[in-house]
Amino acid sequence: MNVIQKHEKVKIISLILGLSSFLFYLYFLCPGIGFGDTAILIDNIQRTVINSEVNTHPFTILMGKIFLMLPFGELAYRANLLSTFFASLSLMVFFLSLYFLHGRLFISLLSTLSLAFSYSFFWHSTIVENYNISSFITSLSLLFYVLLEKTRKDRYLYILFSLFGLGILNHVQMAFIGPGIGFIFLYYLFQKKEKFRFFLNCLLGFMIGLLPYLLIFFKDVIERKAFFLVLKNAFMGAFGGVFFSQSLAVAIYEFILLYLFQFPNLFLFLVPFGLIVYFKKKDYRMAYAAGLIHFFLNSFFFAFYGTWDKFAFLLQSYILLCFYASFALIYIEEKFIRYRFGIYTLILFSLLSGLYFYKWVHISSQKPGTIWHFRYNNDYSKNLYDQAKYIILPYKRDFTEVEEYCKLVFEKLPKGSVILEDDSRTYYPLADYYQKYYQKRRDIQVLLMNSWGIQNWGLNSDSVVNEIKNSVKRKKAFFLPVLNNPYLPIIKEITKDNHFYFEKFSLSPTRWIYEVKYKNQQTATEKNDKMMDLELKDVSNSKDLYFTRQFMQSFGDTWEFSDQIFASGKPGSSIEFLIERKEDAKESIRIAFSTAPDFSRIDVYWNELRILENMDLYSTEVKRKLEIFDNINIRKGRNILKLIIKDKNPKSGGYKLGIDAIYF
């Protein structure tokens, strides 16, 4: 208690530390879009997607809304600031927890710097993600563990229970805080005379923190009418297959490798030494056992997690390791008084010089035969962008590779092209960022390849083969980013009859993709002049409306080429299609719309003349609907078909529409 009362000025030092770290990460902040996960999260924030699904992160979504309202910078830059801000808060709180624990200013600063420079923490401070909000919650838990030990005031345990509940609102991973808090609860419960009252207060604290998540969870249950399905999605979603998907040998190997990557400095040795010192201090073992329980549960579970970004899920474990490393510094100060200044100088220098380690790994990984090439090579993306640079370097000030690639795709691809991407590359930056929010080349169709084998996620190999054949029939250019995994089954299938082949398509002197070519192009089916299948390239204008190509195979075989144009907006939103004809005429036309439970009422215009008012596209099932229009004046050259969302049927769940084709 004396440390807390006596050194109020340390709180000012923590504010200076927070501001300094914010400016530091701001300097190294990624200037724009990063990988696919960045675009997904920005899109979810923009659309305020809040549900209980494991990858939604409602807390991050709500905080992100604030940063996207900033009046400067590109959308991605504003979103990236979210991570920088919460990284700074985390370091402030982490520093205070160490100072209130040890009462040593320099040791607290040095341990905090070890966290600030550690790979995973630094990495997630320069690009938008949910993990540094979880870091903030983890740091707060450490602070309240310390305050609880120093003051023995029950209110800090109640706050810890609230943190437990609130953490789940950001990521279900934060549930690993709970067992440690429960351990402390049991330890204190046996010492209380009024056990029931103490239990109720702890329960109330937990329920206050968990309440926002519970409201979201039960809203999903009511809407989907499937409790166990919502529960499954809340805890594993589509990623259940990667839980414990790695062998024990691989899990141990990767855990050790990632640990080495976290601390390419003297803290590599201080962490295990600090744990030994910690275990020998009887007055600390019980008080901070909760953090150790958190560490072991989080580390054990995610050591077997089969994803490339395992280091993100292990970030909470690394924070706890930095906390325990501080005990080694206390030991050095007590046992090596004469040499401590030199030792601290050496440790500080190792933190700074360790940053060059990542640059060396990046350079080394590009050379076949080197120790890092097998793990961080660019073999499957070297013609697109430097993926290894994004993964290896925690500082992203100069990372513009994805932006440059997307820009070249939009500049070079011909009108109405189709490009196949997978979620390990740039589908989301292309489609859900630049096309959706910056209106870049909406005529280009970006297809998502299901490279992870996850149900209802992108197209499988057979669907892609059909898309390539349909593109040939439509005389549309079709592109692949690379010819290796995961596209090998497609390439094998499409080339087995020797009619298709793949040709390099240059984007720049150093970047290229591959175009699918048909050897006997003259035999491709010509487009029927009596039918026009509407495509993205036919959209000439839109207002307050998001539109995309939607595949309709699951709803039947009545849609032309098994797809339609799907649009979502609000009353007053509109979309226009450019219809080019070879001669003047006055004839009947048929327009194929779709009806669905969340579709709206629309007005239909042909060349600024309203030809149908208040057409209701609502139906209880998804169906195709043909509407006949007689005596339509068709101009030679350009004609405009315009659809305006007017309102909706009271039974409808949204302001959406679908349109497939026009028959003349």
XYZ file of C-alpha atoms in Angstrom:
664
model
C 0.000 0.000 0.000
C 2.900 2.388 0.758
C 4.216 2.146 -2.786
C 0.804 3.055 -4.180
C 0.259 5.998 -1.815
C 3.800 7.367 -1.800
C 4.507 7.585 -5.504
C 1.556 9.284 -7.174
C 4.066 10.940 -9.535
C 4.637 7.525 -11.130
C 1.206 7.859 -12.693
C 2.503 10.949 -14.509
C 5.503 8.932 -15.669
C 3.112 6.262 -16.972
C 1.271 8.947 -18.995
C 4.567 10.112 -20.494
C 5.390 6.465 -21.274
C 2.012 6.020 -22.947
C 2.404 9.146 -25.089
C 5.967 8.216 -26.060
C 4.981 4.697 -27.054
C 2.025 6.040 -29.056
C 4.340 8.349 -31.029
C 6.835 5.500 -31.483
C 4.258 3.098 -32.937
C 2.685 5.936 -34.902
C 6.004 6.414 -36.696
C 6.105 2.727 -37.669
C 2.355 2.479 -38.388
C 1.270 0.706 -41.565
C 0.148 3.517 -43.930
C -2.669 1.543 -45.538
C -4.147 -1.880 -46.033
C -2.254 -4.941 -44.880
C -3.312 -8.554 -45.366
C -6.792 -9.967 -45.824
C -7.625 -9.926 -42.115
C -7.161 -6.148 -42.091
C -9.786 -5.660 -44.789
C -12.222 -8.063 -43.110
C -12.000 -6.213 -39.803
C -12.336 -2.764 -41.410
C -15.380 -3.960 -43.341
C -16.950 -5.340 -40.153
C -16.285 -2.060 -38.337
C -17.779 -0.027 -41.180
C -20.901 -2.203 -41.252
C -21.051 -2.441 -37.426
C -21.161 -6.233 -37.552
C -21.838 -7.217 -33.952
C -22.677 -10.810 -33.114
C -21.425 -13.649 -30.924
C -19.479 -15.441 -33.676
C -15.936 -16.162 -32.524
C -14.223 -13.956 -35.133
C -16.452 -10.887 -34.859
C -14.922 -9.172 -31.768
C -17.728 -6.744 -30.771
C -15.492 -4.702 -28.421
C -13.031 -4.060 -31.261
C -15.892 -3.199 -33.626
C -17.291 -0.594 -31.223
C -13.887 0.965 -30.517
C -13.052 0.907 -34.213
C -16.133 2.994 -35.035
C -14.594 5.832 -33.038
C -11.302 5.727 -34.946
C -12.966 5.499 -38.361
C -14.716 8.787 -37.568
C -11.380 10.626 -37.436
C -11.300 13.407 -40.081
C -7.935 12.529 -41.634
C -6.081 9.731 -43.383
C -7.124 6.766 -45.454
C -9.713 4.397 -44.012
C -7.090 1.725 -43.248
C -4.732 4.239 -41.620
C -7.471 5.394 -39.249
C -8.289 1.792 -38.383
C -4.625 0.973 -37.751
C -4.529 3.740 -35.143
C -6.860 1.614 -33.013
C -4.063 -0.869 -32.332
C -1.513 1.874 -31.674
C -3.800 3.516 -29.125
C -4.513 0.332 -27.175
C -0.855 -0.707 -27.325
C 0.025 2.531 -25.535
C -2.670 1.993 -22.909
C -1.455 -1.565 -22.365
C 2.114 -0.418 -21.751
C 0.967 2.251 -19.306
C -1.028 -0.242 -17.272
C 1.701 -2.890 -17.499
C 4.248 -0.386 -16.162
C 1.991 0.568 -13.244
C 1.417 -3.074 -12.318
C 5.193 -3.659 -12.161
C 5.886 -0.495 -10.195
C 3.125 -1.154 -7.660
C 4.516 -4.678 -7.322
C 8.268 -3.994 -7.003
C 8.501 -0.282 -6.237
C 11.504 -0.018 -8.618
C 11.134 2.642 -11.304
C 13.938 1.633 -13.668
C 13.166 -2.092 -13.468
C 9.515 -1.375 -14.222
C 10.499 0.735 -17.239
C 12.990 -1.824 -18.526
C 10.486 -4.690 -18.266
C 7.854 -2.574 -20.013
C 10.298 -1.821 -22.818
C 10.903 -5.548 -23.219
C 7.180 -5.941 -23.889
C 7.083 -2.911 -26.182
C 9.876 -4.334 -28.382
C 8.702 -7.953 -28.294
C 7.740 -9.251 -31.716
C 4.050 -10.049 -31.325
C 3.224 -6.918 -29.314
C 5.131 -4.640 -31.713
C 3.610 -6.417 -34.731
C 0.060 -5.898 -33.522
C 0.681 -2.258 -32.632
C 1.153 -1.144 -36.246
C -1.789 -2.844 -37.977
C -5.484 -3.023 -37.056
C -6.358 -6.183 -35.143
C -8.283 -7.140 -32.021
C -5.298 -8.485 -30.100
C -4.025 -5.305 -28.444
C -7.419 -4.672 -26.897
C -6.986 -8.131 -25.368
C -3.474 -7.035 -24.344
C -4.989 -4.066 -22.534
C -7.383 -6.358 -20.666
C -4.533 -8.756 -19.781
C -2.419 -5.865 -18.481
C -5.348 -4.614 -16.422
C -5.725 -8.064 -14.899
C -2.069 -7.956 -13.812
C -2.574 -4.516 -12.289
C -5.577 -5.641 -10.249
C -3.813 -8.843 -9.152
C -1.094 -6.587 -7.715
C -3.534 -4.140 -6.127
C -5.476 -7.029 -4.618
C -2.278 -8.442 -3.076
C -1.025 -5.080 -1.823
C -4.294 -3.812 -0.352
C -6.309 -6.998 0.317
C -9.412 -5.072 -0.748
C -12.171 -7.263 -2.182
C -13.242 -4.638 -4.718
C -10.226 -5.460 -6.875
C -11.371 -9.067 -7.118
C -14.842 -7.867 -8.139
C -13.213 -5.759 -10.861
C -11.219 -8.784 -12.003
C -14.440 -10.746 -12.440
C -15.855 -7.855 -14.501
C -12.701 -7.879 -16.649
C -13.200 -11.604 -17.177
C -16.705 -11.017 -18.539
C -15.772 -7.947 -20.551
C -12.766 -9.688 -22.117
C -15.035 -12.275 -23.742
C -16.791 -9.399 -25.548
C -13.544 -8.839 -27.430
C -12.361 -12.419 -27.942
C -13.520 -15.727 -26.489
C -9.797 -16.429 -25.952
C -9.977 -14.059 -22.963
C -12.015 -16.691 -21.133
C -8.623 -18.138 -20.168
C -8.381 -15.337 -17.594
C -11.303 -16.896 -15.753
C -9.802 -20.037 -14.174
C -7.008 -17.984 -12.572
C -9.483 -15.494 -11.138
C -11.565 -18.443 -9.936
C -8.499 -19.810 -8.141
C -8.019 -16.530 -6.257
C -11.748 -16.468 -5.488
C -11.548 -19.902 -3.829
C -8.417 -18.875 -1.924
C -10.201 -15.801 -0.502
C -13.561 -17.546 -0.036
C -12.239 -19.892 2.638
C -10.961 -16.889 4.619
C -14.301 -15.045 4.596
C -16.870 -15.136 7.347
C -19.673 -13.895 5.091
C -19.025 -16.359 2.286
C -22.405 -16.054 0.572
C -22.230 -12.260 0.375
C -18.680 -12.471 -0.977
C -19.840 -15.008 -3.576
C -22.748 -12.785 -4.687
C -20.501 -9.737 -5.071
C -18.063 -11.695 -7.248
C -20.939 -13.076 -9.312
C -22.392 -9.587 -9.727
C -19.024 -8.262 -10.905
C -18.773 -11.058 -13.462
C -22.339 -10.562 -14.725
C -21.807 -6.803 -15.130
C -18.789 -7.473 -17.334
C -20.438 -10.315 -19.245
C -23.817 -8.613 -19.743
C -23.002 -6.935 -23.123
C -21.844 -10.258 -24.557
C -24.876 -12.113 -23.138
C -27.233 -9.629 -24.788
C -25.524 -10.184 -28.131
C -25.459 -13.967 -27.673
C -29.149 -14.321 -26.838
C -30.092 -11.888 -29.611
C -28.385 -14.313 -32.010
C -30.190 -17.264 -30.412
C -33.573 -15.564 -30.836
C -32.853 -14.583 -34.443
C -31.458 -17.963 -35.522
C -33.674 -20.104 -33.283
C -30.773 -22.502 -32.742
C -29.084 -22.300 -29.335
C -26.432 -24.983 -29.882
C -25.494 -23.680 -33.345
C -24.971 -20.171 -31.931
C -23.001 -21.668 -29.034
C -20.764 -23.600 -31.439
C -20.162 -20.498 -33.564
C -19.371 -18.489 -30.436
C -16.582 -20.828 -29.383
C -15.140 -22.177 -32.630
C -17.088 -20.919 -35.666
C -15.667 -22.299 -38.893
C -12.235 -22.867 -37.329
C -12.960 -25.890 -35.157
C -10.850 -27.990 -37.495
C -7.640 -26.162 -36.584
C -8.021 -26.730 -32.826
C -5.363 -29.237 -31.704
C -4.560 -29.855 -35.364
C -0.795 -30.041 -34.820
C 1.240 -32.886 -33.383
C 3.005 -32.560 -30.047
C 6.410 -32.371 -31.744
C 5.311 -29.575 -34.099
C 3.568 -27.700 -31.258
C 6.705 -27.761 -29.087
C 8.974 -26.847 -31.991
C 6.845 -23.861 -33.055
C 6.345 -22.668 -29.492
C 10.115 -22.587 -28.921
C 10.754 -20.946 -32.298
C 8.145 -18.257 -31.678
C 9.516 -17.671 -28.185
C 12.968 -17.068 -29.682
C 11.377 -14.729 -32.203
C 9.701 -12.727 -29.427
C 12.910 -11.932 -27.606
C 15.991 -11.651 -29.870
C 17.675 -9.979 -26.896
C 18.784 -10.725 -23.343
C 15.199 -11.066 -22.139
C 15.337 -14.436 -23.875
C 17.269 -15.627 -20.811
C 15.687 -13.336 -18.208
C 12.224 -14.858 -18.666
C 13.063 -18.424 -17.497
C 15.380 -17.030 -14.823
C 12.602 -14.719 -13.628
C 10.187 -17.654 -13.365
C 12.674 -19.536 -11.174
C 13.083 -16.501 -8.891
C 9.314 -16.036 -8.787
C 8.676 -19.620 -7.683
C 11.190 -19.269 -4.857
C 9.386 -16.236 -3.400
C 6.754 -17.701 -1.119
C 5.079 -14.351 -0.606
C 4.380 -14.073 -4.364
C 3.446 -17.584 -5.425
C -0.147 -17.578 -4.184
C -0.853 -13.949 -5.060
C 0.049 -14.197 -8.748
C -0.798 -17.830 -9.445
C -3.792 -16.549 -11.447
C -1.474 -15.128 -14.083
C 0.384 -18.424 -14.328
C -2.867 -20.330 -14.812
C -3.766 -17.882 -17.577
C -0.325 -18.394 -19.132
C -0.395 -22.200 -19.095
C -3.955 -22.504 -20.411
C -3.438 -19.984 -23.213
C -0.036 -21.407 -24.187
C -1.167 -25.039 -24.134
C -4.282 -24.445 -26.204
C -2.727 -22.269 -28.900
C 0.527 -24.207 -29.151
C -1.535 -26.826 -31.024
C -3.461 -24.231 -33.071
C -2.676 -24.756 -36.764
C -2.567 -21.213 -38.178
C 0.164 -18.974 -39.613
C -0.593 -16.267 -37.036
C -0.217 -18.432 -33.950
C 1.991 -15.696 -32.490
C -1.101 -13.458 -32.322
C -3.000 -15.853 -30.076
C 0.095 -16.372 -27.922
C 0.507 -12.622 -27.367
C -1.246 -12.806 -23.990
C 1.266 -15.464 -22.906
C 4.192 -13.241 -23.916
C 2.812 -10.345 -21.849
C 2.750 -12.591 -18.809
C 6.308 -13.756 -19.533
C 7.536 -10.140 -19.538
C 5.806 -9.706 -16.195
C 7.679 -12.668 -14.707
C 10.981 -11.562 -16.263
C 10.881 -8.538 -13.943
C 11.639 -10.862 -11.027
C 15.000 -11.664 -12.638
C 15.812 -7.941 -12.745
C 14.954 -7.630 -9.058
C 17.340 -10.496 -8.319
C 20.123 -8.820 -10.348
C 19.605 -5.552 -8.474
C 19.772 -7.272 -5.114
C 22.678 -9.648 -5.814
C 24.843 -7.693 -8.265
C 24.676 -4.131 -6.912
C 28.122 -3.153 -8.189
C 27.480 -4.405 -11.715
C 23.815 -3.609 -12.145
C 24.339 -0.392 -14.145
C 26.485 -2.238 -16.704
C 24.038 -5.159 -16.833
C 21.055 -2.850 -17.364
C 22.919 -0.959 -20.087
C 23.683 -4.237 -21.837
C 20.044 -5.362 -21.582
C 18.768 -2.032 -22.933
C 21.217 -2.132 -25.836
C 20.133 -5.705 -26.657
C 16.496 -4.550 -26.867
C 17.352 -1.902 -29.453
C 19.788 -4.011 -31.464
C 17.317 -6.899 -31.483
C 15.153 -5.005 -33.986
C 17.804 -5.598 -36.638
C 17.292 -9.328 -36.153
C 13.948 -9.172 -37.989
C 15.477 -7.291 -40.900
C 18.194 -9.940 -41.146
C 15.586 -12.741 -41.093
C 13.672 -11.022 -43.895
C 16.772 -10.771 -46.073
C 17.850 -14.311 -45.226
C 14.427 -15.810 -45.908
C 14.588 -14.805 -49.582
C 17.660 -16.966 -50.219
C 17.011 -20.687 -50.840
C 18.965 -22.967 -48.555
C 19.159 -20.522 -45.660
C 17.806 -21.387 -42.212
C 14.779 -19.062 -42.490
C 13.832 -19.768 -46.123
C 11.763 -22.854 -45.326
C 9.493 -20.853 -42.999
C 9.315 -17.316 -44.368
C 9.967 -17.621 -48.112
C 8.014 -15.816 -50.825
C 7.943 -18.758 -53.235
C 4.181 -18.757 -53.672
C 3.666 -14.982 -53.832
C 6.910 -13.502 -55.177
C 5.219 -12.404 -58.424
C 2.561 -10.474 -56.444
C 4.084 -8.864 -53.354
C 6.536 -9.501 -50.549
C 4.403 -11.480 -48.121
C 7.425 -12.388 -45.976
C 8.045 -8.689 -45.334
C 4.566 -8.314 -43.869
C 4.860 -11.388 -41.656
C 8.449 -10.945 -40.445
C 8.824 -7.216 -39.832
C 6.873 -5.879 -36.830
C 7.330 -2.309 -38.077
C 5.246 -1.573 -41.170
C 5.982 2.051 -42.017
C 7.188 1.086 -45.516
C 4.742 -1.733 -46.227
C 2.736 -0.756 -49.325
C 3.060 -4.051 -51.210
C -0.626 -5.010 -51.139
C -1.737 -1.498 -52.110
C 0.625 -1.504 -55.089
C -0.554 -4.929 -56.233
C -4.242 -3.969 -55.978
C -3.578 -0.737 -57.873
C -1.903 -2.660 -60.704
C -4.774 -5.148 -60.898
C -7.284 -2.318 -61.252
C -5.122 -0.496 -63.801
C -4.198 -3.419 -66.035
C -7.102 -5.865 -66.146
C -9.527 -5.412 -69.081
C -13.147 -4.452 -68.491
C -15.362 -7.175 -67.107
C -12.464 -9.437 -66.095
C -12.640 -12.153 -63.481
C -9.749 -12.758 -61.071
C -9.602 -15.692 -58.690
C -8.086 -15.070 -55.255
C -7.898 -17.000 -52.017
C -8.082 -15.710 -48.459
C -4.352 -16.187 -47.975
C -3.656 -13.480 -50.539
C -5.632 -10.391 -51.459
C -9.300 -11.235 -52.019
C -10.505 -9.082 -49.145
C -8.327 -6.008 -49.882
C -9.493 -6.109 -53.504
C -13.199 -6.833 -53.014
C -14.126 -5.759 -49.481
C -11.921 -2.703 -49.273
C -10.981 -0.992 -52.543
C -14.034 -2.040 -54.556
C -16.536 -1.589 -51.741
C -15.275 1.594 -50.053
C -13.253 3.323 -52.761
C -15.364 2.232 -55.746
C -12.330 0.899 -57.623
C -13.111 -1.052 -60.807
C -16.470 -2.467 -59.783
C -16.645 -4.140 -63.197
C -13.938 -6.636 -62.183
C -15.328 -9.770 -60.560
C -13.112 -10.995 -57.692
C -13.822 -14.629 -56.813
C -12.896 -16.220 -53.502
C -11.279 -19.655 -53.630
C -11.927 -21.923 -50.652
C -8.309 -22.774 -49.875
C -8.942 -23.823 -46.247
C -11.728 -26.331 -46.944
C -14.107 -24.477 -44.625
C -17.808 -25.048 -45.234
C -19.734 -22.244 -47.000
C -16.574 -20.200 -47.518
C -15.719 -19.375 -51.117
C -15.774 -21.595 -54.210
C -14.523 -25.163 -54.408
C -12.441 -26.487 -57.314
C -15.428 -27.720 -59.345
C -17.199 -24.369 -59.049
C -14.079 -22.520 -60.213
C -13.710 -24.811 -63.243
C -17.332 -24.042 -64.184
C -16.643 -20.318 -63.752
C -13.670 -20.510 -66.109
C -15.774 -22.271 -68.759
C -18.608 -19.771 -68.318
C -16.130 -16.912 -68.714
C -15.000 -18.374 -72.034
C -18.631 -18.517 -73.185
C -19.074 -14.878 -72.181
C -15.735 -13.904 -73.760
C -14.525 -12.600 -70.411
C -10.861 -12.612 -69.380
C -10.148 -14.921 -66.433
C -7.020 -14.578 -64.250
C -5.196 -16.558 -61.560
C -2.599 -14.950 -59.268
C -0.251 -17.963 -59.291
C -0.108 -21.494 -60.695
C 0.830 -23.292 -57.485
C -1.142 -24.277 -54.387
C -4.129 -24.000 -53.829
C -4.989 -23.818 -57.540
C -3.337 -27.077 -58.673
C -6.605 -29.133 -58.770
C -8.189 -26.442 -60.959
C -5.228 -26.310 -63.326
C -5.159 -30.094 -63.601
C -8.884 -30.266 -64.402
C -9.011 -27.363 -66.842
C -5.979 -28.459 -68.860
C -6.700 -32.179 -69.186
C -8.437 -31.783 -72.578
C -5.632 -29.507 -73.916
C -8.068 -26.690 -74.832
C -7.051 -24.367 -72.001
C -3.620 -23.045 -71.100
C -2.171 -20.315 -68.861
C -0.220 -17.316 -70.072
C 1.712 -14.705 -68.082
C -0.101 -11.371 -67.847
C 2.292 -8.568 -66.937
C 1.251 -6.042 -64.297
C 4.673 -4.370 -64.089
C 8.303 -5.298 -64.828
C 8.412 -7.254 -61.544
C 4.796 -8.347 -61.018
C 2.569 -10.625 -63.057
C -0.442 -12.933 -62.825
C -1.750 -15.623 -65.225
C -4.568 -15.402 -67.766
C -6.580 -18.471 -68.729
C -6.478 -18.873 -72.512
C -8.621 -21.004 -74.823
C -6.767 -22.504 -77.784
C -9.675 -22.432 -80.228
C -11.313 -19.163 -79.262
C -13.574 -19.154 -82.352
C -15.552 -22.124 -81.041
C -16.584 -20.307 -77.889
C -20.324 -19.690 -77.677
C -21.347 -16.216 -78.882
C -23.514 -14.064 -76.629
C -27.183 -14.361 -77.592
C -28.385 -10.983 -78.878
C -31.881 -11.753 -77.584
C -30.644 -12.154 -73.994
C -28.357 -9.991 -71.891
C -27.077 -11.558 -68.691
C -26.385 -8.596 -66.421
C -22.850 -8.431 -65.040
C -20.838 -6.096 -62.811
C -19.300 -4.412 -65.866
C -22.801 -3.361 -66.973
C -23.329 -1.225 -63.844
C -22.835 2.376 -64.977
C -23.800 4.191 -61.773
C -25.049 3.630 -58.234
C -26.100 5.705 -55.233
C -25.885 4.700 -51.536
C -25.920 1.060 -52.505
C -23.566 -1.907 -52.209
C -23.715 -4.389 -55.092
C -21.940 -7.584 -55.996
C -22.252 -10.730 -58.073
C -24.095 -13.493 -56.211
C -23.942 -17.196 -57.026
C -27.374 -18.832 -57.129
C -26.658 -22.551 -57.535
C -28.010 -23.334 -54.081
C -31.370 -21.760 -54.993
C -31.962 -23.683 -58.236
C -30.899 -23.716 -61.886
C -33.217 -21.018 -63.279
C -30.745 -18.100 -63.137
C -28.652 -17.401 -66.256
C -25.085 -18.637 -65.713
C -26.218 -19.463 -62.147
C -25.669 -15.918 -60.877
C -27.300 -12.515 -60.432
C -26.485 -8.952 -59.407
C -27.310 -8.561 -55.720
C -27.661 -5.094 -54.181
C -28.322 -3.772 -50.683
C -29.144 -0.196 -49.704
C -31.846 1.959 -48.167
C -34.891 3.938 -49.367
C -33.687 6.178 -52.190
C -30.710 4.002 -53.131
C -30.373 3.288 -56.849
C -28.415 1.283 -59.393
C -28.123 1.852 -63.162
C -27.216 -0.607 -65.926
C -25.882 0.383 -69.340
C -27.715 -1.553 -72.075
C -26.186 -1.198 -75.549
C -28.267 -2.179 -78.607
C -27.453 -2.230 -82.318
C -30.599 -0.466 -83.633
C -33.684 1.528 -82.688
C -36.713 -0.598 -81.890
C -40.025 -0.693 -80.071
C -40.611 -4.084 -78.536
C -41.462 -6.040 -75.429
C -38.757 -6.926 -72.973
C -38.685 -9.308 -70.041
C -36.546 -8.597 -66.989
C -35.626 -11.409 -64.606
C -35.645 -10.233 -60.985
C -35.300 -12.238 -57.781
C -37.553 -12.248 -54.738
C -36.473 -13.092 -51.183
C -37.473 -12.605 -47.503
C -35.307 -9.469 -47.129
C -35.949 -7.794 -50.492
C -37.531 -4.354 -51.002
C -40.089 -2.592 -53.170
C -38.562 -0.868 -56.202
C -39.366 1.500 -59.049
C -38.077 0.540 -62.511
C -36.989 3.168 -65.071
C -35.991 2.749 -68.727
C -34.210 5.783 -70.173
C -35.613 8.028 -67.381
C -39.194 6.823 -68.009
C -40.758 4.955 -65.104
C -42.093 1.694 -66.489
C -43.053 0.045 -63.203
C -43.854 1.518 -59.803
C -43.609 -0.065 -56.390
C -42.782 -3.627 -57.495
C -42.621 -5.848 -54.401
C -39.648 -8.232 -54.418
C -40.541 -9.755 -51.054
C -41.284 -13.489 -50.842
C -40.906 -16.131 -48.166
C -38.447 -18.081 -50.360
C -35.762 -17.081 -52.845
C -37.310 -17.268 -56.321
C -36.750 -15.950 -59.837
C -39.457 -13.634 -61.189
C -39.971 -12.554 -64.823
C -41.608 -9.167 -65.363
C -42.898 -8.294 -68.887
C -42.773 -4.715 -70.207
C -44.582 -3.989 -73.497
C -43.897 -1.271 -76.101
C -40.504 -0.202 -74.775
C -38.624 2.340 -76.879
C -35.109 1.010 -77.380
C -32.427 3.355 -78.677
C -29.539 2.471 -80.899
C -26.458 2.638 -78.691
C -26.830 3.505 -75.001
C -29.897 2.696 -72.899
C -30.154 2.993 -69.119
C -32.090 0.605 -66.896
C -32.448 2.169 -63.444
C -33.755 0.540 -60.254
C -34.628 2.656 -57.198
C -35.313 1.174 -53.777
C -38.557 2.775 -52.618
C -39.561 1.062 -49.374
C -40.255 -2.490 -48.247
C -43.040 -4.886 -47.424
C -43.695 -4.836 -43.642
C -42.788 -8.528 -43.596
C -39.449 -7.990 -45.350
C -36.194 -8.070 -43.419
C -34.253 -5.542 -45.491
C -33.797 -3.157 -48.416
C -32.223 -5.490 -50.972
C -32.823 -6.550 -54.550
C -31.628 -9.037 -57.131
C -31.634 -8.851 -60.933
C -30.452 -11.506 -63.368
C -31.037 -10.847 -67.068
C -32.960 -8.975 -69.782
C -34.708 -10.739 -72.695
C -35.526 -8.791 -75.859
